[in-house]
Coordinates of C-alpha atoms in Angstrom, one line a residue:
M143 CA 142.9 156.9 144.6
S144 CA 144.9 159.1 141.8
S145 CA 143.1 161.9 140.2
P146 CA 141.2 162.1 136.4
R147 CA 143.9 162.9 134.1
C148 CA 143.1 166.3 132.3
F149 CA 143.3 166.6 128.6
N150 CA 145.0 170.1 127.7
F151 CA 144.0 170.7 124.4
S152 CA 145.6 173.8 122.0
L153 CA 143.9 175.9 120.4
E154 CA 144.7 174.2 117.3
S155 CA 143.5 170.8 118.1
Q156 CA 140.1 172.1 119.3
L157 CA 139.7 174.0 116.1
K158 CA 140.7 170.9 114.5
L159 CA 138.1 168.9 117.0
F160 CA 135.7 171.4 116.1
I161 CA 135.3 171.0 112.4
I162 CA 135.5 167.4 112.3
I163 CA 132.4 166.7 114.9
F164 CA 131.1 170.1 112.7
C165 CA 131.2 168.1 109.4
I166 CA 129.8 164.7 110.8
V167 CA 126.4 166.7 112.1
F168 CA 126.8 169.1 108.5
V169 CA 126.7 165.5 106.8
G170 CA 124.3 163.2 108.6
V171 CA 121.9 166.4 108.5
V172 CA 122.3 166.3 104.9
N173 CA 121.8 162.8 104.3
S174 CA 118.5 162.4 107.1
N175 CA 116.6 165.2 104.7
S176 CA 117.6 163.2 101.5
L177 CA 116.4 159.7 103.2
C178 CA 113.3 161.8 103.6
K179 CA 113.0 162.4 100.2
D180 CA 111.2 158.5 100.1
K181 CA 109.3 159.0 103.2
K182 CA 106.0 160.6 103.1
S183 CA 105.8 161.6 107.0
C184 CA 108.8 164.5 105.1
D185 CA 106.7 165.5 102.1
E186 CA 108.2 169.2 103.5
Y187 CA 111.1 168.1 102.2
E188 CA 109.5 168.1 98.8
S189 CA 108.1 171.7 98.1
E190 CA 110.2 174.3 96.1
G191 CA 110.1 176.8 99.5
K192 CA 111.9 174.0 101.8
D193 CA 114.0 172.9 98.9
E194 CA 114.8 176.9 98.8
E195 CA 115.4 177.1 102.2
R196 CA 117.3 174.0 102.8
K197 CA 120.2 175.5 100.2
L198 CA 120.4 178.3 101.8
N199 CA 121.5 176.4 105.2
I200 CA 123.7 173.7 103.3
E201 CA 125.1 176.9 101.8
D202 CA 125.1 178.8 105.2
V203 CA 127.0 176.2 107.2
E204 CA 129.5 175.5 103.6
S205 CA 130.7 179.3 104.2
R206 CA 131.3 178.6 108.0
V207 CA 133.0 175.5 107.3
S208 CA 135.8 177.5 104.5
R209 CA 136.0 180.1 107.3
L210 CA 137.1 177.4 110.2
E211 CA 139.6 176.0 107.2
R212 CA 140.9 179.4 106.4
R213 CA 141.6 180.0 110.6
L214 CA 143.0 176.6 110.9
R215 CA 145.3 177.4 108.2
A216 CA 146.9 181.1 109.1
M217 CA 147.1 178.6 112.8
E218 CA 149.5 176.3 111.1
Q219 CA 151.2 178.5 109.6
P220 CA 155.2 179.2 110.9
V221 CA 156.8 182.2 112.2
W222 CA 159.7 183.6 111.7
Q223 CA 162.2 184.8 114.1
I224 CA 161.8 188.8 115.4
R225 CA 164.6 190.0 117.9
G226 CA 166.0 193.9 118.9
W227 CA 169.3 192.5 119.5
P228 CA 171.9 195.4 117.7
E229 CA 173.6 192.6 115.2
D230 CA 170.2 191.6 114.0
W231 CA 171.0 193.0 111.1
E232 CA 173.8 191.3 110.5
V233 CA 172.1 188.3 111.0
C234 CA 169.8 189.7 108.9
V235 CA 171.3 189.6 105.6
E236 CA 171.9 185.7 105.1
G237 CA 168.6 185.2 104.2
P238 CA 166.7 184.0 102.7
C239 CA 165.3 187.0 101.5
K240 CA 167.2 190.2 101.1
C241 CA 167.7 193.0 103.8
R242 CA 169.2 196.5 104.0
P243 CA 170.4 197.9 106.9
E244 CA 170.9 201.5 105.6
T245 CA 167.0 201.4 104.8
K246 CA 165.6 199.0 107.8
S247 CA 164.5 197.2 104.8
I248 CA 163.0 193.7 103.6
S249 CA 162.3 192.0 100.5
C250 CA 161.3 188.6 100.1
W251 CA 159.4 190.1 96.2
R252 CA 159.1 186.9 94.0
Y253 CA 160.9 184.3 95.9
G254 CA 158.5 182.0 95.1
L255 CA 157.5 181.8 99.0
F256 CA 154.3 179.3 99.9
D257 CA 155.0 180.0 103.3
I258 CA 156.6 182.7 105.6
P259 CA 160.4 182.0 105.5
A260 CA 160.8 180.7 109.3
G261 CA 165.1 180.3 108.8
Q262 CA 164.8 184.5 108.6
L263 CA 166.0 186.9 111.1
V264 CA 163.4 189.8 111.3
P265 CA 164.4 192.8 112.8
Q266 CA 162.2 193.9 115.8
D267 CA 163.2 197.8 113.7
I268 CA 162.2 197.1 109.9
I269 CA 160.7 199.9 108.5
K270 CA 159.6 198.6 105.2
L271 CA 158.9 194.6 104.3
D272 CA 157.9 193.4 100.8
L273 CA 156.4 189.8 100.7
G274 CA 154.9 191.0 97.4
S275 CA 154.5 188.4 94.2
N276 CA 155.1 184.8 96.2
Q277 CA 152.6 182.2 96.8
L278 CA 151.2 183.0 100.3
T279 CA 148.1 181.6 101.6
A280 CA 148.0 182.4 104.9
L281 CA 149.4 184.6 107.9
H282 CA 149.8 183.8 111.7
R283 CA 148.5 185.7 113.5
D284 CA 152.3 186.6 115.5
T285 CA 153.5 187.2 112.0
F286 CA 153.9 190.6 112.7
R287 CA 154.5 190.7 116.1
N288 CA 156.0 193.2 117.8
L289 CA 157.5 195.0 114.8
T290 CA 156.0 198.4 116.2
E291 CA 158.3 200.6 113.4
L292 CA 156.8 198.6 110.2
K293 CA 155.5 202.1 108.2
D294 CA 155.3 199.6 105.0
L295 CA 153.7 195.9 104.2
D296 CA 153.0 195.0 100.8
L297 CA 151.4 191.4 100.9
S298 CA 149.9 192.0 97.2
N299 CA 149.8 189.5 94.5
N300 CA 149.7 186.5 96.7
M301 CA 146.4 183.9 97.6
I302 CA 146.3 185.2 101.3
E303 CA 142.5 184.0 101.9
H304 CA 142.0 185.1 105.5
L305 CA 143.6 187.7 108.0
P306 CA 143.7 187.0 111.1
L307 CA 142.4 189.4 114.0
N308 CA 145.1 190.5 115.4
S309 CA 148.2 190.2 112.8
F310 CA 148.5 193.9 112.9
Y311 CA 148.1 194.6 116.7
S312 CA 151.9 195.6 117.0
L313 CA 151.6 197.2 114.1
Y314 CA 150.6 201.0 114.9
S315 CA 153.3 202.7 113.1
I316 CA 152.3 201.5 109.2
T317 CA 151.3 204.2 106.6
H318 CA 151.4 202.0 104.2
L319 CA 149.6 198.8 103.5
R320 CA 148.9 196.5 100.3
F321 CA 147.1 193.9 100.4
S322 CA 145.9 194.0 96.4
K323 CA 145.6 190.8 94.1
N324 CA 144.5 188.2 96.7
L325 CA 141.9 185.8 97.9
L326 CA 140.2 187.9 100.6
R327 CA 136.4 187.5 101.3
D328 CA 136.1 189.2 104.4
L329 CA 137.7 191.6 106.7
H330 CA 136.8 191.9 110.5
Q331 CA 135.9 195.3 111.8
N332 CA 138.3 195.6 113.9
L333 CA 141.1 194.8 111.8
F334 CA 143.1 198.6 111.2
L335 CA 141.8 199.8 114.9
R336 CA 145.3 200.3 116.3
M337 CA 146.9 202.0 112.7
R338 CA 145.8 205.6 113.2
Y339 CA 148.6 207.0 111.1
L340 CA 147.5 204.7 108.3
E341 CA 147.8 206.9 104.4
I342 CA 147.7 204.4 101.9
V343 CA 145.3 200.9 102.0
D344 CA 145.1 198.6 98.9
L345 CA 142.3 195.9 98.7
S346 CA 141.7 196.0 95.5
S347 CA 141.9 192.9 93.1
N348 CA 140.6 190.6 96.0
K349 CA 136.9 188.8 96.5
L350 CA 135.2 191.4 99.4
Q351 CA 131.6 191.0 99.1
T352 CA 130.7 194.0 101.3
L353 CA 132.8 196.0 104.3
P354 CA 132.1 195.8 107.7
E355 CA 130.7 199.4 108.9
G356 CA 133.6 200.9 111.4
L357 CA 136.6 199.4 108.7
F358 CA 138.1 202.4 108.9
V359 CA 137.0 204.5 111.6
A360 CA 140.4 204.3 113.4
N361 CA 142.0 205.6 109.9
T362 CA 142.0 209.2 109.8
A363 CA 145.0 210.0 108.3
L364 CA 144.1 208.1 105.1
L365 CA 144.9 209.3 102.1
L366 CA 143.9 207.1 99.4
L367 CA 141.5 203.6 99.7
D368 CA 141.2 201.2 96.8
I369 CA 138.6 198.9 97.1
S370 CA 138.2 198.3 93.4
S371 CA 137.8 195.0 91.6
N372 CA 136.1 193.3 94.1
K373 CA 132.1 192.2 94.4
I374 CA 130.6 194.8 97.1
S375 CA 127.6 195.4 96.5
E376 CA 126.3 197.3 99.3
L377 CA 128.2 199.7 101.3
P378 CA 127.2 200.6 104.9
T379 CA 126.7 204.0 104.9
D380 CA 129.3 205.4 107.5
I381 CA 131.9 203.5 106.2
F382 CA 134.3 206.3 104.9
F383 CA 133.0 208.3 108.5
N384 CA 135.3 211.2 109.7
L385 CA 138.1 210.1 106.6
K386 CA 138.5 214.4 105.8
E387 CA 141.9 213.8 104.8
L388 CA 140.9 211.6 102.2
E389 CA 142.1 212.7 98.7
D390 CA 141.9 209.3 96.5
L391 CA 138.9 207.1 96.9
L392 CA 138.3 204.4 94.1
L393 CA 135.3 201.8 93.8
S394 CA 135.6 200.7 90.4
K395 CA 134.9 197.2 89.1
N396 CA 133.0 195.9 91.8
Q397 CA 128.4 195.8 92.2
L398 CA 127.6 198.2 93.6
S399 CA 124.0 199.5 92.1
H400 CA 123.4 201.9 94.9
L401 CA 124.8 204.3 96.7
D402 CA 123.2 206.7 100.1
K403 CA 123.1 210.2 99.7
N404 CA 125.4 210.7 102.7
I405 CA 128.1 208.2 102.5
F406 CA 130.6 210.7 100.8
K407 CA 129.4 213.6 103.1
D408 CA 132.6 213.4 105.2
L409 CA 135.1 212.9 102.4
I410 CA 135.5 217.1 102.2
N411 CA 139.3 216.9 100.6
L412 CA 138.6 214.4 98.4
K413 CA 140.1 215.4 95.2
C414 CA 139.8 211.2 93.1
L415 CA 136.6 209.6 93.4
K416 CA 135.9 206.6 90.7
L417 CA 133.0 204.6 90.5
E418 CA 133.0 202.7 86.7
E419 CA 131.6 199.1 86.0
N420 CA 129.7 199.2 89.1
H421 CA 125.7 198.5 88.6
L422 CA 124.3 202.5 89.6
R423 CA 121.1 203.0 88.2
E424 CA 120.8 206.2 90.0
L425 CA 122.5 208.9 90.8
Q426 CA 120.6 210.8 94.1
I427 CA 120.8 214.4 94.4
G428 CA 122.3 215.7 97.0
L429 CA 125.3 212.8 97.0
F430 CA 128.5 215.1 95.6
D431 CA 127.1 218.1 97.9
S432 CA 130.4 217.5 100.3
L433 CA 132.8 216.9 96.9
G434 CA 134.2 220.6 96.8
N435 CA 137.8 219.7 96.2
L436 CA 136.8 216.5 93.5
I437 CA 139.2 217.4 91.1
E438 CA 138.4 213.9 89.0
L439 CA 134.8 211.9 89.3
I440 CA 134.8 208.8 86.9
L441 CA 131.3 207.2 86.5
R442 CA 132.0 205.8 83.1
D443 CA 130.6 201.6 82.4
N444 CA 127.3 201.6 85.0
Q445 CA 123.6 201.9 84.2
I446 CA 122.8 205.6 84.4
K447 CA 119.8 206.9 83.0
V448 CA 119.7 210.1 84.2
I449 CA 121.5 212.9 85.0
P450 CA 119.6 215.1 87.8
A451 CA 119.4 218.9 87.6
D452 CA 122.2 220.6 89.9
L453 CA 123.5 217.0 90.8
F454 CA 126.5 218.2 90.5
I455 CA 125.9 221.9 92.0
N456 CA 129.0 221.5 94.1
L457 CA 131.9 220.4 92.6
E458 CA 133.2 223.9 91.4
A459 CA 136.7 222.2 91.3
L460 CA 135.7 219.1 88.9
A461 CA 138.0 219.2 86.4
T462 CA 137.1 216.1 84.5
L463 CA 133.7 214.0 84.8
D464 CA 133.4 210.9 82.5
L465 CA 129.7 209.6 82.3
S466 CA 130.8 207.1 78.9
N467 CA 128.9 204.4 78.4
N468 CA 125.4 204.4 80.5
L469 CA 121.9 204.4 79.5
I470 CA 121.7 208.1 79.1
S471 CA 119.2 209.1 76.7
Q472 CA 118.5 213.2 77.8
L473 CA 120.2 215.9 78.5
N474 CA 118.9 218.5 81.1
K475 CA 119.8 221.9 80.8
E476 CA 121.1 222.3 83.9
A477 CA 122.6 219.0 84.1
F478 CA 126.4 220.9 84.7
T479 CA 125.3 223.3 86.5
G480 CA 128.0 224.2 89.2
L481 CA 131.5 222.8 87.2
K482 CA 132.8 225.9 86.3
A483 CA 136.4 224.4 86.3
L484 CA 135.5 221.3 84.1
K485 CA 138.2 221.4 81.4
E486 CA 136.9 217.2 80.5
L487 CA 133.8 216.3 79.7
R488 CA 133.1 212.6 78.0
L489 CA 129.7 211.6 77.2
G490 CA 130.1 209.4 74.8
K491 CA 128.6 205.9 74.5
N492 CA 125.0 206.9 75.5
H493 CA 122.1 206.9 73.4
I494 CA 121.5 211.2 74.0
K495 CA 120.2 212.5 70.2
V496 CA 119.7 216.1 70.9
L497 CA 121.8 218.5 73.0
P498 CA 119.3 221.1 74.6
K499 CA 120.8 225.1 74.1
G500 CA 122.7 226.4 76.5
I501 CA 123.5 223.2 78.6
F502 CA 127.5 224.6 78.1
L503 CA 126.6 228.0 79.2
Q504 CA 127.7 226.3 82.9
T505 CA 131.1 225.3 81.6
P506 CA 133.0 227.5 80.7
A507 CA 136.6 226.3 81.5
L508 CA 135.8 223.1 78.9
Q509 CA 138.5 221.9 76.6
Q510 CA 138.1 218.2 75.5
L511 CA 134.0 217.1 74.9
V512 CA 133.6 213.5 73.8
L513 CA 129.9 213.1 72.5
Y514 CA 131.3 209.9 69.9
G515 CA 129.4 206.5 69.8
N516 CA 125.8 208.6 70.3
A517 CA 123.0 208.9 68.8
L518 CA 122.7 212.6 67.4
E519 CA 121.5 213.3 64.3
K520 CA 121.6 216.8 63.9
L521 CA 123.8 219.9 65.2
S522 CA 122.4 223.0 64.8
D523 CA 124.0 226.3 65.1
G524 CA 124.3 228.0 69.0
D525 CA 125.1 224.1 70.4
F526 CA 128.0 224.8 71.1
Q527 CA 127.3 228.2 73.1
G528 CA 129.6 228.8 75.8
L529 CA 132.1 226.4 75.2
G530 CA 135.2 229.3 74.4
N531 CA 137.9 227.2 75.6
L532 CA 137.0 224.0 73.9
T533 CA 139.7 222.6 71.7
S534 CA 139.4 218.8 71.2
L535 CA 135.3 218.4 69.8
F536 CA 134.7 214.1 69.4
L537 CA 131.7 212.9 67.0
H538 CA 132.2 210.5 65.5
S539 CA 130.3 207.2 65.1
N540 CA 126.7 209.4 65.6
R541 CA 124.1 209.8 63.2
I542 CA 124.3 212.9 62.2
R543 CA 123.3 214.5 58.8
R544 CA 122.9 218.1 59.1
L545 CA 125.2 221.1 60.1
Q546 CA 124.6 224.1 59.9
S547 CA 127.1 227.0 58.6
D548 CA 127.7 228.7 62.2
V549 CA 127.5 225.5 64.4
L550 CA 131.5 225.8 65.2
K551 CA 130.9 229.6 65.5
D552 CA 131.4 229.0 69.5
T553 CA 134.7 227.2 69.4
P554 CA 136.8 229.4 67.8
F555 CA 140.0 227.8 69.4
L556 CA 138.9 224.1 68.2
K557 CA 141.5 222.0 67.3
K558 CA 141.2 218.4 66.6
L559 CA 137.6 217.9 65.7
Q560 CA 136.5 214.5 64.6
L561 CA 133.0 213.8 61.9
E562 CA 134.3 209.9 61.1
S563 CA 131.6 207.1 61.1
N564 CA 128.1 209.6 60.8
Q565 CA 125.3 210.1 57.9
L566 CA 127.3 213.3 56.5
S567 CA 127.0 213.7 52.3
Y568 CA 128.2 217.3 52.5
V569 CA 129.7 219.8 54.8
P570 CA 127.4 223.4 54.3
G571 CA 129.3 226.6 53.6
R572 CA 131.3 228.3 55.8
F573 CA 131.1 225.6 58.4
L574 CA 134.9 225.2 59.0
D575 CA 135.6 228.9 58.5
S576 CA 135.0 229.2 62.6
V577 CA 137.9 226.9 63.8
P578 CA 141.1 229.1 61.8
M579 CA 143.5 226.4 64.4
I580 CA 142.1 223.3 63.7
Q581 CA 145.1 221.2 63.3
Q582 CA 143.4 217.2 63.1
L583 CA 139.9 216.9 61.0
R584 CA 139.1 213.1 60.3
L585 CA 136.3 212.9 58.1
S586 CA 136.8 209.1 57.3
R587 CA 133.7 206.8 56.4
N588 CA 131.0 209.0 55.2
P589 CA 129.0 208.8 52.2
W590 CA 130.1 211.9 50.9
H591 CA 127.9 213.1 47.6
C592 CA 130.5 214.3 45.7
D593 CA 128.6 217.5 43.8
C594 CA 128.9 220.9 43.8
E595 CA 127.3 221.2 47.3
V596 CA 130.7 219.2 48.3
A597 CA 133.0 221.8 46.4
Y598 CA 133.9 223.6 49.4
L599 CA 135.0 221.7 51.4
A600 CA 137.2 220.0 48.4
M601 CA 138.1 224.3 48.4
W602 CA 138.7 224.0 51.9
L603 CA 140.6 220.9 52.1
R604 CA 143.5 221.5 49.5
K605 CA 143.1 225.4 50.9
I606 CA 144.6 224.3 54.2
N607 CA 147.2 221.9 52.7
F608 CA 148.1 219.7 55.9
W609 CA 146.5 216.3 55.2
Q610 CA 147.2 214.3 52.5
S611 CA 144.3 212.2 52.4
G612 CA 142.4 215.3 52.5
A613 CA 141.1 214.0 56.3
G614 CA 139.6 210.6 55.0
A615 CA 137.0 212.0 53.0
I616 CA 135.8 209.6 49.9
C617 CA 133.4 210.2 47.8
L618 CA 130.9 207.8 48.2
G619 CA 129.1 208.9 44.1
P620 CA 127.6 209.4 41.9
G621 CA 129.4 207.2 39.1
T622 CA 133.0 207.3 38.5
L623 CA 133.8 210.2 41.5
G624 CA 133.0 207.0 43.4
G625 CA 135.8 206.1 45.7
K626 CA 138.1 209.3 44.7
L627 CA 139.7 211.4 48.1
V628 CA 137.2 214.7 48.3
I629 CA 140.6 216.9 48.1
E630 CA 141.5 216.2 44.6
L631 CA 138.5 216.5 42.9
T632 CA 138.3 220.0 41.1
F633 CA 135.7 222.4 40.7
H634 CA 134.6 221.5 37.3
Q635 CA 134.3 217.6 38.3
L636 CA 131.9 218.5 41.4
C637 CA 130.0 221.1 39.4
D638 CA 129.9 219.8 36.0
G639 CA 126.4 219.3 35.1
Q640 CA 127.1 215.5 33.7
W641 CA 126.9 214.2 37.5
A642 CA 123.9 216.2 38.6
S643 CA 121.3 213.6 37.6
M644 CA 123.0 210.2 38.4
R645 CA 121.2 207.5 38.8
G646 CA 120.5 206.7 43.0
L647 CA 122.0 209.6 44.0
A648 CA 119.6 212.5 44.0
P649 CA 121.7 216.5 43.0
R650 CA 122.5 218.8 45.6
L651 CA 121.9 221.4 43.6
P652 CA 118.8 221.7 40.8
V653 CA 120.0 220.0 37.7
E654 CA 118.8 223.6 36.0
L655 CA 121.9 225.5 37.9
L656 CA 124.6 223.5 37.2
T657 CA 123.7 222.3 33.2
P658 CA 125.5 225.2 30.9
S659 CA 122.1 226.6 28.9
P660 CA 122.2 226.0 25.1
P661 CA 123.2 228.6 22.4
K662 CA 120.8 230.0 21.0
S663 CA 120.3 230.4 17.5
V664 CA 121.6 232.4 15.2
Q665 CA 118.9 233.7 13.1

């Protein structure tokens, strides 16, 4: 009697069969739930809670099926031939990709590839492989098998959705890894486990929603990590554990709303941290305490309302701080304590109404201060105290109506001043005398009231004789002076009493001082 026949399914066949069975069960469950709606015995499915639970179950099933499909596509991908023979580079140049034996590199960049070219021979001692800007959707787990000397791998700008767990098992010499502009949704926590020499990882512009704990635990040589332009809403607290060599961390354009105060504690050599275009609302005290070598911190385009005192106290090397386009309405006097090396501070597009006295005493090296697009109405003497090295001051698009005469006396090296798009009708005498080095001045889109109070500005502009357009200062009025350049008006035109009482525009000086007294009658 013959023994029963044994069926030996390949892994691919098993997975296909599993997906088919899974889908049949899934459809059956959905249909049975639909039928229950017509039966009184299934009234529980009518409740909102049950509907929501069923929706979540369906989404979970769909997600699982999607992952299985991605894995199946990876298994079905072709694999090119990898050899370690002396003549391999001579065979490699036959293509279809471009081989360079002198640099031990292969470039398949922009070859319009939908799959890995099975006819391409890849020498085992290859150092650089460029598969960028193609239409690859998946990779077989053996695509890079035995490429133990590969240092640079570029897979950017493809349509890859899944990276098999063992696909990088042989790449323990790799230093540069680029996956930007793909469709990756998730990563296995052990994906980079054998890559101990990894220095650059670019995962930007994918569809990642989270990162698994321990993803970079073995990559202690990392210098640059780019995870920008994904959909990450939360990060594990220890995701950057022991990355003490990391210099650039790019987390911009995600959906982060909260950061644990210990998340950056091991990044002692970090130079650049970019967190712009997230949903951050709060920055905890202590968040940046370990970042003593940080040079650039970008926090623009978030929802930050408050900068706590001493938040940046340990950032003694910081040169650039960008907090523009947030929801900051008030500044703490101690907000910038510790920023002794800061050269550029951007606070534009917030809701700041007042500058606390002495707020810039902790930033003596500041050269560029950006305050445009806020709600400032008045600038007083001493507002810029401590800014003896300031060269650029951007104050445009505020609501500034009043300036005190000596407000710029603490900025003697100022070269660029932007005051356009405010509510200024005049500037007080001596206002610009404190900035003899000024090279660029913008005064357009202000309601300049061209009476005697503007005479100081007109004479100052003519004396400097640098701007033919007079820094864009154009009279709103009064009378026929409306529309004229301030720089072109003479003292007589500005201070003649005939303009002092024009309708709708109050004079800047009392009428009796502008109007000459009538001659006494001769007896």
